[in-house]
C-alpha positions as a printed NumPy array, in Angstrom:
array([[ 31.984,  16.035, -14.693],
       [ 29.274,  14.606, -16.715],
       [ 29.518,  11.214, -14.663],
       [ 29.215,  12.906, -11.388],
       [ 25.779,  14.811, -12.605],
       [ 24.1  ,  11.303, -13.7  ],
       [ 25.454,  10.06 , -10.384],
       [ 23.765,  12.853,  -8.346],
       [ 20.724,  12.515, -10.684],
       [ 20.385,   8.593, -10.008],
       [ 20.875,   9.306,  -6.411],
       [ 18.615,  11.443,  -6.013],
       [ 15.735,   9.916,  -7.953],
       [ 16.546,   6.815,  -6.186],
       [ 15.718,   8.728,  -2.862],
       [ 12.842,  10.474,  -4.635],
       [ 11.177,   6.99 ,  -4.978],
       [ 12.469,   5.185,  -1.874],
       [ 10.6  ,   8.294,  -0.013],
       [  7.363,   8.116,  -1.812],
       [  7.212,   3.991,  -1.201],
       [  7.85 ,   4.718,   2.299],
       [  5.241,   7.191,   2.53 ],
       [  2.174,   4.636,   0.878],
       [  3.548,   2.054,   3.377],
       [  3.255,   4.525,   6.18 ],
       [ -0.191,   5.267,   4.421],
       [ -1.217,   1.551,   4.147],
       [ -0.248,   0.777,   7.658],
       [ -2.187,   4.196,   9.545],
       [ -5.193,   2.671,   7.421],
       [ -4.676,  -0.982,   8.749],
       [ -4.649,   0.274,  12.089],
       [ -7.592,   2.155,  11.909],
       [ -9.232,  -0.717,  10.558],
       [ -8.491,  -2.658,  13.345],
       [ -8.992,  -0.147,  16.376],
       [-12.671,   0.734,  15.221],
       [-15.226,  -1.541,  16.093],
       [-16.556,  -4.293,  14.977],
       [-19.988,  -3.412,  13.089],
       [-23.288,  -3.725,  14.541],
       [-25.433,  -6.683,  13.606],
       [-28.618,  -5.323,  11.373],
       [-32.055,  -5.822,  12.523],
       [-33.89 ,  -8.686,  11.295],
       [-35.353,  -7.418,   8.045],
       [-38.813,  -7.127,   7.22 ],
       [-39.668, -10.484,   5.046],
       [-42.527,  -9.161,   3.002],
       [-39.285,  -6.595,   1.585],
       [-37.263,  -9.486,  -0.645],
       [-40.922, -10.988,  -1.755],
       [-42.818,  -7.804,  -2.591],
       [-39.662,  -6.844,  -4.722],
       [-39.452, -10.166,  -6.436],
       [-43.399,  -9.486,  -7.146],
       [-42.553,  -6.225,  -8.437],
       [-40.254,  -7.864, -10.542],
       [-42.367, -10.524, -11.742],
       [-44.816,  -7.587, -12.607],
       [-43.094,  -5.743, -14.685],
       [-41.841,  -8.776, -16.689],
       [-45.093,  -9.194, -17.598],
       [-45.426,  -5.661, -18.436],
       [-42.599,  -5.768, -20.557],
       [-44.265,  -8.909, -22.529],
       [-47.43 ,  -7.606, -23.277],
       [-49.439,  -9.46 , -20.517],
       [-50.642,  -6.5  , -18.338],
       [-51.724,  -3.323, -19.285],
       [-50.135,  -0.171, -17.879],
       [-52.993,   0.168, -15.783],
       [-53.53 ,  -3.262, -14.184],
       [-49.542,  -3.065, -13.642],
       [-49.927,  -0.136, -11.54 ],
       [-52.89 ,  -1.485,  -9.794],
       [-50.995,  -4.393,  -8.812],
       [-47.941,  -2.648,  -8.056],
       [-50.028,  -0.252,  -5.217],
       [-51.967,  -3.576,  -3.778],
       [-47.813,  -5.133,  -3.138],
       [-46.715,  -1.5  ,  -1.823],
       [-49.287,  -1.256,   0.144],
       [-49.589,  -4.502,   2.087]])
């Protein structure tokens, strides 16, 4: 009797995990196919240039800052005349 019970037990795991792998396939694919059907994404607008160099000013700014080279007030001056332009 015993032998049965581990069989049924076995079997029945077995088909526990067999279902759940074929549900995360099932899962994976619906995703995969989504992917697919939507379209492709829009090119983005050409980007402003003055973005990448006033950050990289920024940057270089507050490196100073950090070291000792500008005052707090002469950083923020700076940083307004870069924002603003």
């Amino acid at each position: 009797m015993p032998r049965m019970l581990r069989r049924a037990a076995v079997l029945g795991a077995t088909a526990h995990a067999a279902n759940r792998r074929g549900q995360a396939q099932g899962q994976a694919a619906a995703a995969q196919d989504q992917a697919a059907a939507a379209p492709p994404p829009e090119p983005m607008a050409p980007a402003d240039e003055a973005a990448p160099d006033s950050f990289g000013e920024l940057m270089k700014l507050k490196e100073l800052l950090d070291a000792g080279v500008l005052t707090q007030a002469e950083f923020d001056t700076q940083k307004q005349k870069i924002l603003s332009a």
